[in-house]
GROMACS .gro file of C-alpha atoms in nm:
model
  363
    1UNK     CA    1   0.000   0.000   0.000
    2UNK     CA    2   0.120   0.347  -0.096
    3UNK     CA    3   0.048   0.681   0.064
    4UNK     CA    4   0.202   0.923  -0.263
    5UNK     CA    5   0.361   0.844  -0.533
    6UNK     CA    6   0.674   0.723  -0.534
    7UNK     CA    7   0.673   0.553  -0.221
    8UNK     CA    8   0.709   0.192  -0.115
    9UNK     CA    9   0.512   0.182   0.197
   10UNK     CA   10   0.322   0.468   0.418
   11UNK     CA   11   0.555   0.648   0.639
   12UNK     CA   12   0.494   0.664   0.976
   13UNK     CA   13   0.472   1.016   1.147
   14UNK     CA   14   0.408   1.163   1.460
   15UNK     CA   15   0.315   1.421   1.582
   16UNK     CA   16   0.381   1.532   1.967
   17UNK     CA   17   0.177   1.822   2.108
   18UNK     CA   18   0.234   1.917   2.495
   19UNK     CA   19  -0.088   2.028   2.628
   20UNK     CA   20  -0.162   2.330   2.748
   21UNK     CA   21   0.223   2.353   2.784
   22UNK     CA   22   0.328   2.650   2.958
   23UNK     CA   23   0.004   2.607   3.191
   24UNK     CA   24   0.112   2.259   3.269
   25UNK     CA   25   0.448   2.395   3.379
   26UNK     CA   26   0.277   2.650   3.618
   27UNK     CA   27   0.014   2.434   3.737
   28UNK     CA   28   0.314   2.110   3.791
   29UNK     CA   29   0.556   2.374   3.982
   30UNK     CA   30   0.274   2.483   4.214
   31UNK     CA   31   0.032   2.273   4.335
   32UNK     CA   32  -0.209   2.592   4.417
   33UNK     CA   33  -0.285   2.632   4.078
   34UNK     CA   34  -0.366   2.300   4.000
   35UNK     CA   35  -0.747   2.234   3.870
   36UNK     CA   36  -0.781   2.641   3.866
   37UNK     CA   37  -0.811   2.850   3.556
   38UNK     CA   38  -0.466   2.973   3.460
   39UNK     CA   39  -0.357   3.188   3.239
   40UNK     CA   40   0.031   3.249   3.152
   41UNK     CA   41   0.086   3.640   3.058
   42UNK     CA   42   0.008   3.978   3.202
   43UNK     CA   43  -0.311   4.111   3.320
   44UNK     CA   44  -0.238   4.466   3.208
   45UNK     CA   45  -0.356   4.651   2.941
   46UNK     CA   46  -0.097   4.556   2.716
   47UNK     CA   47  -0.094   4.201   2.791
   48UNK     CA   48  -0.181   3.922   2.581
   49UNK     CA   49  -0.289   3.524   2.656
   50UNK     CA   50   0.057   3.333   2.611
   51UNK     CA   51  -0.145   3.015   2.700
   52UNK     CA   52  -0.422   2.900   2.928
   53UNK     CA   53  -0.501   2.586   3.125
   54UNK     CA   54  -0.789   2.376   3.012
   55UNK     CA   55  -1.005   2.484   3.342
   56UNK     CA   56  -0.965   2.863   3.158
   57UNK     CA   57  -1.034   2.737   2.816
   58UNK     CA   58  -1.380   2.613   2.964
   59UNK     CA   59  -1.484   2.974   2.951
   60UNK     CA   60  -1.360   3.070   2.626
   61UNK     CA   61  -1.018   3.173   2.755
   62UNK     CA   62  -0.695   3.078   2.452
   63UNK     CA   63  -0.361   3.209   2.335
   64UNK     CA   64  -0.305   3.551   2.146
   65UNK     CA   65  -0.625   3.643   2.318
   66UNK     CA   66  -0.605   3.993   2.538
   67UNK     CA   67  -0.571   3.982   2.905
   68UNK     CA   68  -0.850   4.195   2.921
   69UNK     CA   69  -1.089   3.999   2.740
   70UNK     CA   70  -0.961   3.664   2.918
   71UNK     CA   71  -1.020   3.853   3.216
   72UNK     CA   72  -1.432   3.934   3.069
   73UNK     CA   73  -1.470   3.611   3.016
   74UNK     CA   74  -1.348   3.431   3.332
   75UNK     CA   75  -1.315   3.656   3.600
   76UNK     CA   76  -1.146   3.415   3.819
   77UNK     CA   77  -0.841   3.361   3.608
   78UNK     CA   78  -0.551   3.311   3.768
   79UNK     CA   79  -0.236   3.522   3.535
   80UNK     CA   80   0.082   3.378   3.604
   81UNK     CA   81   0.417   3.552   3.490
   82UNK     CA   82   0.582   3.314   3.174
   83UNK     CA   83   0.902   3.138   3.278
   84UNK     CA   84   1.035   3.080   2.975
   85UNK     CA   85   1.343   2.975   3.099
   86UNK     CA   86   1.194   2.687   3.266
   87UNK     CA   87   0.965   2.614   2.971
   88UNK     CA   88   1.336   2.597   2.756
   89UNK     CA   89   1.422   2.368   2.990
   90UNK     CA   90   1.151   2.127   2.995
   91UNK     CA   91   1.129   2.140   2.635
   92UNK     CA   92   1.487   2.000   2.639
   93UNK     CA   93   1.394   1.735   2.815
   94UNK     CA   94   1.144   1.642   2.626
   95UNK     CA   95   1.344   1.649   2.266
   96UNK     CA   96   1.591   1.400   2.460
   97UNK     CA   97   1.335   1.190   2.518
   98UNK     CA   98   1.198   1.230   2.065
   99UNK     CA   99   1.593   1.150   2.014
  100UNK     CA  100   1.591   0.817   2.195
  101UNK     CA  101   1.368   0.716   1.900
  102UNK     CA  102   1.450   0.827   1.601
  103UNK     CA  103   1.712   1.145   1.470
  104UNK     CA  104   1.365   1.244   1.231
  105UNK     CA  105   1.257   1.540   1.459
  106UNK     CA  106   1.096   1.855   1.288
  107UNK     CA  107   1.050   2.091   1.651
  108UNK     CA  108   0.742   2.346   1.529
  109UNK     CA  109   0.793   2.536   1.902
  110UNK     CA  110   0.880   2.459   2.220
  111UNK     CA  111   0.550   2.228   2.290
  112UNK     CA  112   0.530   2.022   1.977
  113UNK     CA  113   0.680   1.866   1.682
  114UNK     CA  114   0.698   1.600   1.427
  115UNK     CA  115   0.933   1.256   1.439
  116UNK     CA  116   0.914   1.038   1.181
  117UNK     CA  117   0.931   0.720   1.313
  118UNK     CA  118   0.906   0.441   0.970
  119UNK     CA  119   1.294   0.387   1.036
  120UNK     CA  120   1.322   0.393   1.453
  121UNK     CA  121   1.583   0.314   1.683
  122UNK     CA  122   1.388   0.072   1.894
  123UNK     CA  123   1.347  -0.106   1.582
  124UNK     CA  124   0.962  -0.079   1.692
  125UNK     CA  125   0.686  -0.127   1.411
  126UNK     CA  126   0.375  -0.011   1.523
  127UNK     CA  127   0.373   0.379   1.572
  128UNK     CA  128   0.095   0.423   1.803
  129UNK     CA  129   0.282   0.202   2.053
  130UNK     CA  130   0.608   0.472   1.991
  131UNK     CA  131   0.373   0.738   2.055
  132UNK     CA  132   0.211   0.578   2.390
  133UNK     CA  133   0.608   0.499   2.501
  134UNK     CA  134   0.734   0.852   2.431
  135UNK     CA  135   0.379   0.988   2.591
  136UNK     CA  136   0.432   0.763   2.905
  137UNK     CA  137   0.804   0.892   2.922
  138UNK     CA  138   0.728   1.221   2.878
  139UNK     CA  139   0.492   1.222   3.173
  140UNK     CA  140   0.731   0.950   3.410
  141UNK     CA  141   1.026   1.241   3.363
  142UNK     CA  142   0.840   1.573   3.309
  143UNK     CA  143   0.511   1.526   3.516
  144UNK     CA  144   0.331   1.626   3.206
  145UNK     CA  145   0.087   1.521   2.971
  146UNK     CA  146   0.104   1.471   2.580
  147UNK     CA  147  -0.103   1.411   2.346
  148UNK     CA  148  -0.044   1.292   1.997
  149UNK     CA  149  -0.161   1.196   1.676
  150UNK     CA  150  -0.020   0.925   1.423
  151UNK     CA  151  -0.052   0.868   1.051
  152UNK     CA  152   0.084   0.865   0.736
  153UNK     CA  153   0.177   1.203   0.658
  154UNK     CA  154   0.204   1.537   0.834
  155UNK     CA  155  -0.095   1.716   0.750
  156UNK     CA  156  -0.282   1.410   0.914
  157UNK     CA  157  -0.041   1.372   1.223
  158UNK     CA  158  -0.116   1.745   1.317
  159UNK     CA  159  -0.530   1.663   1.285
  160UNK     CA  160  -0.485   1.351   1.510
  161UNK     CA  161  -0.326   1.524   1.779
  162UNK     CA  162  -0.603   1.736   1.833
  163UNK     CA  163  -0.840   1.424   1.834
  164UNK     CA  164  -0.827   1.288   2.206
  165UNK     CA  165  -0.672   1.603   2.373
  166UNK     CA  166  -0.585   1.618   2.605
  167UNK     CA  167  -0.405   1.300   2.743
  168UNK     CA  168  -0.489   1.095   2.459
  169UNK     CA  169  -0.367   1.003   2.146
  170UNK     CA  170  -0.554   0.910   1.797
  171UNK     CA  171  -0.422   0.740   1.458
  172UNK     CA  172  -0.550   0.768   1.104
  173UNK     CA  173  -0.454   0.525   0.870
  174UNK     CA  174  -0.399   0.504   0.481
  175UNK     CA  175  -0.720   0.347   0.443
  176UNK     CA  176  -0.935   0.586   0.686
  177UNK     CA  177  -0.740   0.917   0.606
  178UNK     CA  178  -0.897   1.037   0.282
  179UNK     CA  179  -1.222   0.987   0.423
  180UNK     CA  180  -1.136   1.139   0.736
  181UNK     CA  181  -1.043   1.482   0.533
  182UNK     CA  182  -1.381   1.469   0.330
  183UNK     CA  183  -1.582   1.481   0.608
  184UNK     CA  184  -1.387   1.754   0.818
  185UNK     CA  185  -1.478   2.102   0.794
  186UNK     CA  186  -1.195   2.285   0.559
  187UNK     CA  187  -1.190   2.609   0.912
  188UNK     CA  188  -1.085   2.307   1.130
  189UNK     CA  189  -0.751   2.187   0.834
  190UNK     CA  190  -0.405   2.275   1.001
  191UNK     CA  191  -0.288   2.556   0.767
  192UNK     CA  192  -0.648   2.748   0.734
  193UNK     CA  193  -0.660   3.034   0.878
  194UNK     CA  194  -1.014   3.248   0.919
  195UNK     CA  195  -0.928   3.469   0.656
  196UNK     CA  196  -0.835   3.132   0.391
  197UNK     CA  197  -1.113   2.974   0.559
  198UNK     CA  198  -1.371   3.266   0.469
  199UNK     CA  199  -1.234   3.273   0.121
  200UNK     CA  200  -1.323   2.911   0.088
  201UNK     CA  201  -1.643   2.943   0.185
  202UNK     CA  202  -1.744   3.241  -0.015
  203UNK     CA  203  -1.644   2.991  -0.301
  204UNK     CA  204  -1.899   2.751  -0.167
  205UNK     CA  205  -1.623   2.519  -0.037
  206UNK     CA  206  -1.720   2.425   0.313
  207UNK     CA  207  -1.621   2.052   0.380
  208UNK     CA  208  -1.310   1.845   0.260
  209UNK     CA  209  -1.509   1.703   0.017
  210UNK     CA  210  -1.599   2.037  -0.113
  211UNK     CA  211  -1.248   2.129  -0.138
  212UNK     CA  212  -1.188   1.778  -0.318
  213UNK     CA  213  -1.470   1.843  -0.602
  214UNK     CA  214  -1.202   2.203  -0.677
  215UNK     CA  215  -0.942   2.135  -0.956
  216UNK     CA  216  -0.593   2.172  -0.940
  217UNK     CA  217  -0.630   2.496  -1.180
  218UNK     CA  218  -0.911   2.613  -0.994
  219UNK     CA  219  -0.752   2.590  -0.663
  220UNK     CA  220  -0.418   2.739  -0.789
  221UNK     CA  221  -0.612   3.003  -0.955
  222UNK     CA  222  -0.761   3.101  -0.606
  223UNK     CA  223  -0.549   3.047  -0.380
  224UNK     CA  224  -0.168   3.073  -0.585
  225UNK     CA  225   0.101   2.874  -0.419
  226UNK     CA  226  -0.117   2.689  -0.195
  227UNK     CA  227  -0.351   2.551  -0.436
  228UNK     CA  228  -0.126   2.256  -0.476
  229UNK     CA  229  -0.093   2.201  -0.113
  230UNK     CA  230  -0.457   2.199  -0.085
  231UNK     CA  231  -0.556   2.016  -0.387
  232UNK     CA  232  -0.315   1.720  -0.220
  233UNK     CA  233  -0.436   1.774   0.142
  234UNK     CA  234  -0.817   1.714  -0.023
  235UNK     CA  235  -0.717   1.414  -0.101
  236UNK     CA  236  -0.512   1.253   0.229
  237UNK     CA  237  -0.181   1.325   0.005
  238UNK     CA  238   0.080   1.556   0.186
  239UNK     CA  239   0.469   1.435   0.029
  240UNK     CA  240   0.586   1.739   0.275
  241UNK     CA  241   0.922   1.542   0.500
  242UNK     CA  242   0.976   1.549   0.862
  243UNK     CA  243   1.298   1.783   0.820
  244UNK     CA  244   1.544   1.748   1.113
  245UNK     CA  245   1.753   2.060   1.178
  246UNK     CA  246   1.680   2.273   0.880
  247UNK     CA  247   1.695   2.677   0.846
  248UNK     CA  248   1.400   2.782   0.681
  249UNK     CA  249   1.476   3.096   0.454
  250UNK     CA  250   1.246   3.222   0.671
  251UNK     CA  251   0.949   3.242   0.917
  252UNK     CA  252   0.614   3.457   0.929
  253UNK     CA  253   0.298   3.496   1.101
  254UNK     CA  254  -0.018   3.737   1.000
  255UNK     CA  255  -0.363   3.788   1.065
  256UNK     CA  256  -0.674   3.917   0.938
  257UNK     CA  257  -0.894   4.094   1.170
  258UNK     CA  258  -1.255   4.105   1.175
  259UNK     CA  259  -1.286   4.483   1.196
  260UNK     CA  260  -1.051   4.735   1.010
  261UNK     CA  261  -0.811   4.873   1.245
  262UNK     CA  262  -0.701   5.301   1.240
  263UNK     CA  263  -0.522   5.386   1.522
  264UNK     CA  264  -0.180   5.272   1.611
  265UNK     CA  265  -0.290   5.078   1.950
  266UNK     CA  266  -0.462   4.851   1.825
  267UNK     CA  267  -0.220   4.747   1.548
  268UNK     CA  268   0.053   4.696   1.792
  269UNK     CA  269  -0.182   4.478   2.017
  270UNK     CA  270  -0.259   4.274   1.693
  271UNK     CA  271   0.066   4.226   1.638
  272UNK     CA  272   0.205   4.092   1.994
  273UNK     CA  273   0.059   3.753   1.943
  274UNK     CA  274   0.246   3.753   1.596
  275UNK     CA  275   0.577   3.849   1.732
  276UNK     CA  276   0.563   3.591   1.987
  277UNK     CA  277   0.451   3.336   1.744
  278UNK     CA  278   0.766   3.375   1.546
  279UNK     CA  279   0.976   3.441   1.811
  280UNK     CA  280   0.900   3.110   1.949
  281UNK     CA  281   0.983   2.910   1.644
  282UNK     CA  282   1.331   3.079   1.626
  283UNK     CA  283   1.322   2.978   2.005
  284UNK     CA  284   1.247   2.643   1.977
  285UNK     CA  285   1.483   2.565   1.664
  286UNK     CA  286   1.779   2.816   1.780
  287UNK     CA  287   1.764   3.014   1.502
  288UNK     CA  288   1.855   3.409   1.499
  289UNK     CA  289   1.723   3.644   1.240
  290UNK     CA  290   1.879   3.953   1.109
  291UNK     CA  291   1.570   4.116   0.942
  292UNK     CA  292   1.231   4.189   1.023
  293UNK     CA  293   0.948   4.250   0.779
  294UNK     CA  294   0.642   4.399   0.849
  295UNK     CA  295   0.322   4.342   0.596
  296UNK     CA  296   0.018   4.566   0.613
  297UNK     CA  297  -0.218   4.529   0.430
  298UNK     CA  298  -0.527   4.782   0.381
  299UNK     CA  299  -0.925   4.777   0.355
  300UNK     CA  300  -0.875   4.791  -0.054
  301UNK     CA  301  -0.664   4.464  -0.048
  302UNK     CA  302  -0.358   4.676  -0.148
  303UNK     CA  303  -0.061   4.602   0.079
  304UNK     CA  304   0.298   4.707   0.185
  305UNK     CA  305   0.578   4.600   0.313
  306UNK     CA  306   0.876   4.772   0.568
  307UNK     CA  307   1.190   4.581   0.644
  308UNK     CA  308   1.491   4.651   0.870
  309UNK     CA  309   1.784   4.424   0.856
  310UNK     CA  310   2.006   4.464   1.154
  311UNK     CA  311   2.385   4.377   1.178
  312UNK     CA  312   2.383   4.081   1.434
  313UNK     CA  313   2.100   3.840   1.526
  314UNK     CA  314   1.819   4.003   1.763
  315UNK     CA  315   1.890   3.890   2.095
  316UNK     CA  316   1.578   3.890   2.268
  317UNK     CA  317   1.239   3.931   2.160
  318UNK     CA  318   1.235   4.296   2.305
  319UNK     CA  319   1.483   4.350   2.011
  320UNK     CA  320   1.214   4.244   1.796
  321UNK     CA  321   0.938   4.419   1.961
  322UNK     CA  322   1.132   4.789   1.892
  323UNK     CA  323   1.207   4.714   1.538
  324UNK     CA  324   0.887   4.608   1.468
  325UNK     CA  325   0.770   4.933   1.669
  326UNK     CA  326   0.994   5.190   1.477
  327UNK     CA  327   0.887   4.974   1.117
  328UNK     CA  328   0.488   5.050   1.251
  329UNK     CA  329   0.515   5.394   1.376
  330UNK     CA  330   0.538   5.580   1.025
  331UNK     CA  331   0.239   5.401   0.869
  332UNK     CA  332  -0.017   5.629   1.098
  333UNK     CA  333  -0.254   5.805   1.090
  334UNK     CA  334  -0.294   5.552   0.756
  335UNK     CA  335  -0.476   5.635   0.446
  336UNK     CA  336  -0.734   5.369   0.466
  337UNK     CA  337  -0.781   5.078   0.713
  338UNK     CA  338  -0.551   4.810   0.803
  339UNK     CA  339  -0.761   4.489   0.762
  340UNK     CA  340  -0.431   4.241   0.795
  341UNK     CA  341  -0.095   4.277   0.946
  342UNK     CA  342   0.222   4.063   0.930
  343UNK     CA  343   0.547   3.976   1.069
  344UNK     CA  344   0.855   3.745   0.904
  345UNK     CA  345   1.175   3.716   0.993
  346UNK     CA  346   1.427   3.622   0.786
  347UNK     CA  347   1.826   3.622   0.740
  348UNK     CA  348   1.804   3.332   0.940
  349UNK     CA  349   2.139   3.183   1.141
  350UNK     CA  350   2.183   2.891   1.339
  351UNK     CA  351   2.252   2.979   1.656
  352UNK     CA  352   2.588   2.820   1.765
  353UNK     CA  353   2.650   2.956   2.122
  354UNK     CA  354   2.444   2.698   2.272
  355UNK     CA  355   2.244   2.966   2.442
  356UNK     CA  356   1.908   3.046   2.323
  357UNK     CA  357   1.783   3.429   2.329
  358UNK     CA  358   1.519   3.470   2.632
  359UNK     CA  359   1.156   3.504   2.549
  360UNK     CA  360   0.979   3.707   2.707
  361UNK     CA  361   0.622   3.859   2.678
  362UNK     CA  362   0.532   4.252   2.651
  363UNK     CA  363   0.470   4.391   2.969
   0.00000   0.00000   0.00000
């Protein structure tokens, strides 16, 4: 049985996904917190959701969201200052553990990643009883749960994590997994975002089936470079490899926001939960980046783009924070409103020294 063309047998991934990771750490390192709603960040103005504990997600409460609305919606949450030190740490601990199995690791940030796990060094055969080993580690050394989710390719590794969170794991074979992405709404597919997500269903594609009935020229037509990604996704068929140690050229986040944004405020709230985002992958992987772009684009789909390329990697994600600050502050008052914004770093370095740059979170 093949899973793409070319191949001999289905690959074997997994993928690993820490839950509620930083809230774990807090909630393990003090027994107070434990079974209360959590919430790592600040609760001032300026503060933003790094993650919550599943007793805060109950009422609504996620990452990226404001303190402020966190705070609306649970008035009981508990905000807990990040340690990302410790988080480093644990994190460490837990890609020892992914090494012990196979040299295949892909990190995404410091809570998850992919292993690839068709070659092992256990010599082990059946996956799901890797990923119930590694799980069961994880917790006997860390205290902390994992979930994760096992299949064939990437794109369907990522969508069985999120099956049996937390504390559970899921699998989805070569026979199941094209069925499986028919039936799932295309707003739930790792790698649709709201704004993709609204696009497709303006084009009346709602379901992975709906997405399936699309051609390859209709899809690329729509939706450019990712067309072919989805066209193959459609259909259970991601060839993407579980790449161990690479330096992307480089690494972005960006979001559309519901409501058109004028003042300079609230574009530089909109774009904490960005900077973090990429700042954590750099983070996780050890990477430093030299230059910063930031994308806006406006209410009449036009866009721009600002860069600043600095001399040495930015240290810490303060660095980051200013540069991204002195690339925002020209744009306003802007001619029209800002319905997307952007960050991506690139001029991306290993990081040799062996020590990582400190995140840390906007006061």
């Amino acid at each position: 049985m093949t899973n793409d063309e070319g191949s001999e047998r289905p690959r074997k991934i997994v993928h690993v996904d820490m839950d509620a990771f930083y809230a774990s750490v807090e909630q393990r390192d003090n027994p107070e917190l434990r079974g209360l709603p959590v919430a790592v960040g600040y609760p001032a103005a300026r503060g933003v959701v790094a993650a919550a504990s599943y007793e805060a997600r109950k009422f609504g409460v996620h990452s990226a969201m404001p303190s402020g609305t966190a705070k609306r919606k649970c008035p009981d949450l508990i905000f807990v200052k990040p340690r990302f030190d410790v988080y480093k740490t644990v994190s460490l601990q837990i890609r020892a553990i992914f090494a012990e199995y196979t040299p295949d690791i892909e990190p995404l940030s410091l809570d998850e990643a992919y292993l690839d796990v068709t070659e092992n060094l256990k010599g082990m055969e059946i996956a799901t009883e890797i990923a119930a080993e590694i799980r069961a580690k994880i917790k006997q050394v860390t205290g902390l749960n994992a979930s994760a989710g096992i299949s064939y390719n990437k794109f369907l590794a990522k969508m069985a994590s999120d099956l049996n969170k937390p504390n559970g794991q899921a699998v989805i074979t070569p026979k199941n997994g094209p069925a499986f992405v028919e039936a799932l709404p295309v707003k739930k597919f790792h790698g649709v975002g709201p704004a993709t997500a609204e696009k497709m269903h303006r084009l009346g594609i709602e379901t992975g089936a709906d997405l399936k009935d699309k051609t390859l020229e209709f899809l690329v037509e729509h939706f450019g470079k990712s067309g072919p990604y989805f066209y193959g996704i459609a259909r259970g068929i991601d060839n993407r490899q579980v790449k161990p140690d690479r330096v992307r050229k480089s690494v972005g986040a960006e979001d559309t926001f519901s409501e058109d944004i004028h003042a300079f405020e609230p574009a530089r709230k909109g774009l904490q939960p960005l900077i973090e985002k990429v700042w954590a992958y750099c983070e996780a992987n050890e990477i430093g980046a030299k230059t910063v772009t930031l994308k806006v684009k406006y209410a009449d789909f036009s866009q721009i783009t600002r860069s600043k390329t600095v001399a040495v990697p930015l240290p810490a994600i303060t660095d980051l924070e200013e540069v991204v600050g002195l690339l925002l502050v020209p744009l306003f008052p802007p001619r029209k409103g800002i319905r997307l914004l952007g960050v991506t770093l690139s001029s991306l370095e290993r990081q040799t020294s062996g020590v990582a740059p400190q995140l840390r979170l906007a006061l």
